[in-house]
XYZ file of N, CA and C in Angstrom:
480
model
N -105.997 -124.811 -61.511
C -104.994 -124.306 -62.438
C -103.713 -123.894 -61.716
N -103.810 -123.571 -60.427
C -102.651 -123.104 -59.665
C -102.479 -123.904 -58.375
N -102.081 -125.170 -58.477
C -101.894 -125.942 -57.246
C -100.651 -125.499 -56.488
N -100.685 -125.716 -55.198
C -99.495 -125.551 -54.363
C -98.868 -126.931 -54.247
N -97.563 -126.998 -54.481
C -96.865 -128.277 -54.329
C -95.958 -128.207 -53.108
N -95.693 -129.360 -52.532
C -94.763 -129.465 -51.414
C -93.736 -130.537 -51.750
N -92.468 -130.178 -51.570
C -91.368 -131.126 -51.747
C -90.599 -131.190 -50.428
N -89.794 -132.234 -50.257
C -88.997 -132.389 -49.047
C -87.674 -131.651 -49.207
N -87.412 -130.700 -48.308
C -86.134 -130.006 -48.290
C -85.186 -130.701 -47.330
N -84.138 -129.987 -46.947
C -83.148 -130.544 -46.016
C -83.771 -130.864 -44.655
N -84.533 -129.914 -44.117
C -85.082 -130.099 -42.779
C -86.594 -129.924 -42.714
N -87.201 -129.484 -43.804
C -88.629 -129.174 -43.769
C -89.219 -129.311 -45.171
N -90.507 -129.124 -45.281
C -91.166 -129.099 -46.578
C -90.979 -127.719 -47.197
N -90.958 -127.659 -48.513
C -90.940 -126.395 -49.234
C -92.192 -126.329 -50.093
N -92.919 -125.220 -49.987
C -94.171 -125.040 -50.709
C -93.995 -124.029 -51.832
N -94.653 -124.308 -52.967
C -94.621 -123.402 -54.105
C -95.929 -123.528 -54.869
N -96.326 -122.462 -55.523
C -97.461 -122.518 -56.431
C -96.907 -122.717 -57.832
N -97.488 -123.640 -58.568
C -97.070 -123.903 -59.949
C -98.284 -123.749 -60.863
N -98.023 -123.687 -62.148
C -99.102 -123.620 -63.128
C -99.327 -125.018 -63.679
N -100.539 -125.496 -63.504
C -100.913 -126.807 -64.023
C -100.941 -126.732 -65.544
N -100.172 -127.569 -66.209
C -100.049 -127.512 -67.666
C -100.832 -128.599 -68.384
N -101.006 -129.751 -67.726
C -101.660 -130.869 -68.390
C -102.227 -131.806 -67.333
N -103.391 -132.369 -67.622
C -104.011 -133.364 -66.744
C -104.451 -134.529 -67.615
N -104.009 -135.723 -67.253
C -104.462 -136.939 -67.934
C -105.216 -137.742 -66.878
N -106.521 -137.513 -66.807
C -107.347 -138.092 -65.734
C -107.257 -139.602 -65.659
N -107.405 -140.271 -66.810
C -107.448 -141.738 -66.791
C -106.140 -142.363 -66.289
N -105.030 -141.628 -66.415
C -103.736 -142.134 -65.932
C -103.312 -141.494 -64.607
N -104.141 -140.540 -64.104
C -103.861 -139.824 -62.863
C -102.519 -139.101 -62.920
N -102.258 -138.440 -64.037
C -100.995 -137.723 -64.231
C -101.276 -136.242 -64.431
N -100.501 -135.421 -63.737
C -100.531 -133.979 -63.972
C -99.117 -133.522 -64.322
N -99.036 -132.431 -65.074
C -97.740 -131.877 -65.478
C -97.644 -130.418 -65.050
N -96.426 -130.010 -64.727
C -96.106 -128.591 -64.611
C -94.688 -128.398 -65.137
N -94.343 -127.158 -65.437
C -93.031 -126.839 -65.991
C -92.215 -126.092 -64.942
N -90.905 -126.264 -65.015
C -90.022 -125.556 -64.099
C -88.619 -125.484 -64.695
N -87.750 -124.765 -64.021
C -86.353 -124.629 -64.429
C -85.559 -125.794 -63.833
N -84.766 -126.457 -64.648
C -83.993 -127.616 -64.198
C -83.013 -127.264 -63.074
N -82.624 -126.013 -62.999
C -81.655 -125.575 -61.983
C -82.329 -125.224 -60.664
N -83.653 -125.291 -60.601
C -84.385 -124.858 -59.406
C -84.191 -125.810 -58.230
N -84.433 -125.267 -57.054
C -84.313 -126.042 -55.816
C -85.298 -127.212 -55.795
N -86.500 -127.011 -56.356
C -87.495 -128.095 -56.330
C -87.016 -129.303 -57.118
N -86.279 -129.088 -58.201
C -85.747 -130.217 -58.980
C -84.691 -130.956 -58.157
N -83.825 -130.230 -57.490
C -82.814 -130.884 -56.629
C -83.499 -131.728 -55.552
N -84.572 -131.189 -54.967
C -85.291 -131.910 -53.923
C -85.993 -133.142 -54.488
N -86.595 -133.012 -55.668
C -87.289 -134.157 -56.276
C -86.309 -135.241 -56.727
N -85.093 -134.875 -57.067
C -84.077 -135.880 -57.419
C -83.687 -136.704 -56.191
N -83.689 -136.073 -55.024
C -83.362 -136.788 -53.778
C -84.542 -137.621 -53.287
N -85.750 -137.077 -53.460
C -86.958 -137.757 -52.998
C -88.092 -137.342 -53.929
N -88.570 -138.275 -54.741
C -89.548 -137.929 -55.767
C -90.994 -137.869 -55.262
N -91.196 -138.025 -53.950
C -92.552 -137.846 -53.402
C -92.911 -136.370 -53.438
N -94.148 -136.098 -53.868
C -94.598 -134.719 -53.990
C -96.050 -134.654 -53.528
N -96.391 -133.547 -52.917
C -97.745 -133.324 -52.425
C -98.324 -132.111 -53.146
N -99.608 -132.167 -53.444
C -100.281 -131.066 -54.124
C -101.531 -130.679 -53.355
N -101.822 -129.399 -53.366
C -103.027 -128.891 -52.722
C -103.698 -127.911 -53.672
N -104.998 -128.113 -53.889
C -105.777 -127.231 -54.757
C -107.075 -126.891 -54.047
N -107.482 -125.638 -54.153
C -108.779 -125.241 -53.621
C -109.552 -124.512 -54.710
N -110.749 -124.985 -54.961
C -111.656 -124.382 -55.930
C -112.688 -123.580 -55.147
N -112.483 -122.271 -55.095
C -113.345 -121.397 -54.295
C -114.789 -121.423 -54.795
N -114.974 -121.401 -56.102
C -116.315 -121.367 -56.689
C -117.141 -122.587 -56.271
N -116.545 -123.763 -56.338
C -117.257 -125.007 -56.014
C -117.037 -125.477 -54.577
N -116.196 -124.756 -53.835
C -115.889 -125.077 -52.442
C -115.369 -126.507 -52.283
N -114.382 -126.822 -53.117
C -113.774 -128.151 -53.092
C -112.273 -128.000 -52.836
N -111.785 -128.795 -51.899
C -110.351 -128.866 -51.614
C -109.870 -130.259 -51.984
N -108.747 -130.317 -52.676
C -108.146 -131.606 -53.011
C -106.697 -131.588 -52.561
N -106.355 -132.571 -51.755
C -104.970 -132.795 -51.361
C -104.560 -134.105 -52.013
N -103.415 -134.118 -52.665
C -102.988 -135.352 -53.311
C -101.508 -135.593 -53.081
N -101.145 -136.841 -53.275
C -99.758 -137.275 -53.107
C -99.398 -138.115 -54.319
N -98.157 -137.981 -54.761
C -97.736 -138.760 -55.912
C -96.230 -138.864 -56.011
N -95.810 -139.433 -57.124
C -94.388 -139.585 -57.441
C -94.087 -138.745 -58.667
N -93.028 -137.965 -58.595
C -92.654 -137.068 -59.693
C -91.625 -137.719 -60.605
N -91.782 -137.461 -61.890
C -90.811 -137.875 -62.892
C -90.323 -136.608 -63.587
N -89.024 -136.443 -63.645
C -88.418 -135.234 -64.208
C -88.014 -135.497 -65.650
N -88.543 -134.683 -66.562
C -88.209 -134.805 -67.985
C -87.425 -133.571 -68.414
N -86.198 -133.779 -68.867
C -85.349 -132.677 -69.299
C -84.607 -133.106 -70.555
N -84.572 -132.192 -71.543
C -83.864 -132.415 -72.813
C -84.340 -133.671 -73.539
N -85.642 -133.921 -73.491
C -86.224 -135.054 -74.188
C -87.073 -134.551 -75.351
N -87.546 -135.456 -76.168
C -88.338 -135.086 -77.337
C -89.601 -134.314 -76.931
N -90.276 -134.754 -75.869
C -91.470 -134.051 -75.407
C -91.135 -132.613 -75.019
N -90.008 -132.423 -74.320
C -89.590 -131.071 -73.946
C -89.412 -130.202 -75.193
N -88.787 -130.782 -76.201
C -88.543 -130.039 -77.436
C -89.858 -129.646 -78.118
N -90.824 -130.568 -78.150
C -92.122 -130.279 -78.759
C -92.839 -129.148 -78.017
N -92.834 -129.228 -76.692
C -93.493 -128.194 -75.888
C -92.759 -126.866 -76.036
N -91.442 -126.901 -75.940
C -90.614 -125.694 -76.056
C -90.878 -124.976 -77.382
N -90.920 -125.740 -78.450
C -91.133 -125.147 -79.772
C -92.550 -124.601 -79.949
N -93.484 -125.027 -79.110
C -94.852 -124.510 -79.190
C -95.015 -123.192 -78.419
N -94.039 -122.856 -77.574
C -94.101 -121.635 -76.770
C -93.871 -120.392 -77.621
N -94.597 -119.316 -77.338
C -94.212 -118.032 -77.927
C -92.905 -117.570 -77.263
N -92.178 -116.697 -77.907
C -90.867 -116.238 -77.407
C -90.942 -115.703 -75.969
N -91.998 -114.948 -75.636
C -92.070 -114.368 -74.292
C -92.236 -115.434 -73.205
N -92.781 -116.597 -73.535
C -92.943 -117.668 -72.548
C -91.637 -118.384 -72.256
N -90.665 -118.260 -73.130
C -89.361 -118.908 -72.935
C -88.426 -118.094 -72.046
N -88.716 -116.804 -71.909
C -87.777 -115.886 -71.243
C -87.333 -116.346 -69.862
N -88.246 -116.898 -69.085
C -87.909 -117.290 -67.716
C -86.785 -118.334 -67.690
N -86.679 -119.149 -68.739
C -85.647 -120.186 -68.800
C -84.344 -119.674 -69.422
N -84.379 -118.455 -69.954
C -83.213 -117.871 -70.612
C -82.339 -117.054 -69.666
N -82.786 -116.881 -68.426
C -82.005 -116.107 -67.462
C -80.753 -116.890 -67.089
N -79.605 -116.239 -67.215
C -78.314 -116.909 -67.005
C -78.118 -117.383 -65.562
N -78.535 -116.563 -64.606
C -78.353 -116.932 -63.192
C -79.374 -117.993 -62.776
N -78.978 -118.806 -61.839
C -79.830 -119.865 -61.299
C -80.969 -119.266 -60.481
N -82.194 -119.827 -60.598
C -83.314 -119.317 -59.796
C -82.975 -119.299 -58.307
N -83.348 -118.215 -57.646
C -83.100 -118.067 -56.208
C -81.837 -117.293 -55.876
N -80.948 -117.056 -56.869
C -79.732 -116.279 -56.617
C -80.069 -114.809 -56.393
N -79.279 -114.138 -55.555
C -79.484 -112.721 -55.277
C -79.021 -111.882 -56.462
N -79.752 -110.809 -56.701
C -79.344 -109.806 -57.689
C -79.578 -108.425 -57.083
N -78.862 -107.420 -57.592
C -79.047 -106.047 -57.099
C -80.277 -105.418 -57.724
N -80.461 -105.642 -59.021
C -81.637 -105.111 -59.709
C -81.861 -105.885 -61.007
N -82.938 -105.557 -61.680
C -83.340 -106.276 -62.892
C -82.266 -106.216 -63.994
N -81.445 -105.181 -63.968
C -80.393 -105.018 -64.982
C -79.331 -106.113 -64.886
N -79.274 -106.808 -63.747
C -78.299 -107.896 -63.545
C -78.696 -109.186 -64.264
N -79.859 -109.204 -64.882
C -80.358 -110.425 -65.515
C -79.860 -110.553 -66.952
N -78.760 -111.263 -67.096
C -78.249 -111.562 -68.443
C -79.041 -112.727 -69.000
N -79.229 -112.726 -70.319
C -80.000 -113.798 -70.944
C -79.105 -114.736 -71.744
N -79.485 -115.990 -71.728
C -78.845 -117.015 -72.544
C -79.499 -117.011 -73.927
N -78.870 -117.708 -74.863
C -79.536 -117.870 -76.153
C -80.606 -118.957 -76.022
N -81.443 -119.084 -77.030
C -82.576 -120.011 -76.996
C -82.138 -121.460 -76.777
N -81.051 -121.853 -77.407
C -80.557 -123.238 -77.289
C -80.104 -123.540 -75.855
N -79.411 -122.599 -75.238
C -78.967 -122.783 -73.852
C -80.158 -122.741 -72.892
N -81.105 -121.868 -73.154
C -82.297 -121.776 -72.317
C -83.113 -123.051 -72.346
N -83.179 -123.693 -73.515
C -83.924 -124.949 -73.632
C -83.400 -125.996 -72.647
N -82.112 -126.002 -72.382
C -81.532 -126.975 -71.452
C -82.112 -126.824 -70.041
N -82.601 -125.640 -69.719
C -83.169 -125.382 -68.387
C -84.639 -125.776 -68.294
N -85.311 -125.869 -69.435
C -86.744 -126.152 -69.457
C -87.005 -127.604 -69.067
N -87.829 -127.783 -68.040
C -88.102 -129.113 -67.502
C -89.602 -129.313 -67.320
N -90.049 -130.504 -67.663
C -91.438 -130.907 -67.420
C -91.421 -131.876 -66.247
N -92.277 -131.638 -65.282
C -92.426 -132.565 -64.156
C -93.787 -133.227 -64.307
N -93.773 -134.557 -64.405
C -94.999 -135.350 -64.484
C -95.203 -136.004 -63.124
N -96.406 -135.858 -62.598
C -96.710 -136.429 -61.288
C -97.798 -137.478 -61.448
N -97.489 -138.685 -61.001
C -98.458 -139.782 -60.982
C -99.106 -139.785 -59.604
N -100.398 -139.476 -59.562
C -101.118 -139.374 -58.294
C -101.449 -140.776 -57.769
N -101.135 -141.027 -56.475
C -101.465 -142.319 -55.878
C -102.393 -142.207 -54.666
N -102.674 -140.963 -54.253
C -103.556 -140.773 -53.101
C -104.230 -139.406 -53.216
N -105.528 -139.375 -52.874
C -106.307 -138.126 -52.885
C -107.144 -138.019 -51.627
N -107.214 -136.822 -51.084
C -108.184 -136.532 -50.035
C -109.068 -135.420 -50.594
N -110.336 -135.744 -50.744
C -111.318 -134.852 -51.346
C -112.202 -134.284 -50.252
N -112.380 -132.956 -50.238
C -113.245 -132.318 -49.256
C -114.179 -131.354 -49.981
N -115.476 -131.556 -49.811
C -116.501 -130.675 -50.377
C -117.141 -129.940 -49.215
N -116.959 -128.617 -49.187
C -117.564 -127.803 -48.133
C -119.011 -127.507 -48.495
N -119.886 -127.645 -47.501
C -121.304 -127.482 -47.733
C -121.919 -126.871 -46.477
N -122.840 -125.963 -46.643
C -123.474 -125.343 -45.470
C -124.263 -126.356 -44.648
N -124.760 -127.395 -45.303
C -125.520 -128.426 -44.607
C -124.582 -129.396 -43.883
N -123.664 -129.997 -44.656
C -122.756 -130.993 -44.084
C -121.579 -131.189 -45.040
N -120.370 -131.058 -44.558
C -119.195 -131.271 -45.401
C -119.037 -132.749 -45.736
N -118.430 -133.029 -46.887
C -118.151 -134.414 -47.297
C -116.652 -134.554 -47.522
N -116.107 -135.652 -47.002
C -114.666 -135.886 -47.134
C -114.426 -137.346 -47.467
N -113.515 -137.586 -48.409
C -113.205 -138.965 -48.816
C -111.710 -139.127 -49.012
N -111.235 -140.333 -48.747
C -109.846 -140.721 -48.997
C -109.854 -141.744 -50.121
N -109.036 -141.499 -51.127
C -108.939 -142.411 -52.270
C -107.477 -142.800 -52.435
N -107.220 -144.117 -52.449
C -105.867 -144.644 -52.694
C -105.910 -145.476 -53.965
N -104.952 -145.206 -54.834
C -104.881 -145.915 -56.105
C -103.790 -146.978 -56.032
N -104.189 -148.247 -56.184
C -103.237 -149.343 -56.236
C -102.881 -149.645 -57.682
N -102.104 -150.665 -57.889
C -101.716 -151.050 -59.247
C -102.924 -151.512 -60.044
N -103.773 -152.319 -59.419
C -104.938 -152.848 -60.127
C -106.267 -152.486 -59.488
N -106.237 -151.729 -58.395
C -107.497 -151.429 -57.724
C -107.493 -150.022 -57.139
N -108.686 -149.593 -56.766
C -108.860 -148.296 -56.113
C -109.558 -148.565 -54.782
N -108.996 -148.073 -53.719
C -109.623 -148.177 -52.396
C -110.055 -146.787 -51.963
N -111.281 -146.686 -51.483
C -111.762 -145.383 -51.019
C -112.726 -145.591 -49.867
N -112.823 -144.579 -49.035
C -113.820 -144.566 -47.976
C -114.058 -143.127 -47.550
N -115.237 -142.934 -47.003
C -115.608 -141.631 -46.498
C -114.906 -141.404 -45.169
N -114.603 -140.151 -44.888
C -113.963 -139.762 -43.636
C -114.851 -138.751 -42.923
N -114.662 -138.659 -41.641
C -115.333 -137.597 -40.899
C -114.706 -136.290 -41.357
N -115.509 -135.331 -41.783
C -114.928 -134.056 -42.280
C -114.356 -133.202 -41.163
């Protein structure tokens, strides 16, 4: 539910935790939401390669994946999702200042109206093309590499 994503910055990778919003297993697509003005969107516009890391503590499974991001902003899908949000879920997109800007205190946060805030709401869809699966086990760990081609899937076990 809370993967860490990595995007390419100017000189290094930038890591962030996002909230997983949708998974379409058969198409290998995951979605998360973000502010269109954010640094991650600028980075994905320059290079749409994205890396994700998830660890399931309960099942002791780690998944590292790589994919291509598609940025959806001010589209019909955005409008449908936006309209399904309760008012408190929209607030983060209504902040007038761009994410990452310095402020003195919380009182500096002016809000936009709902229509202006909607322009900031962005859905990022990631098409997964590579997975590294690791299952931790007290007996013996299992690790596999899976690559998804256009018409085929290639996989093999790896030394853990």
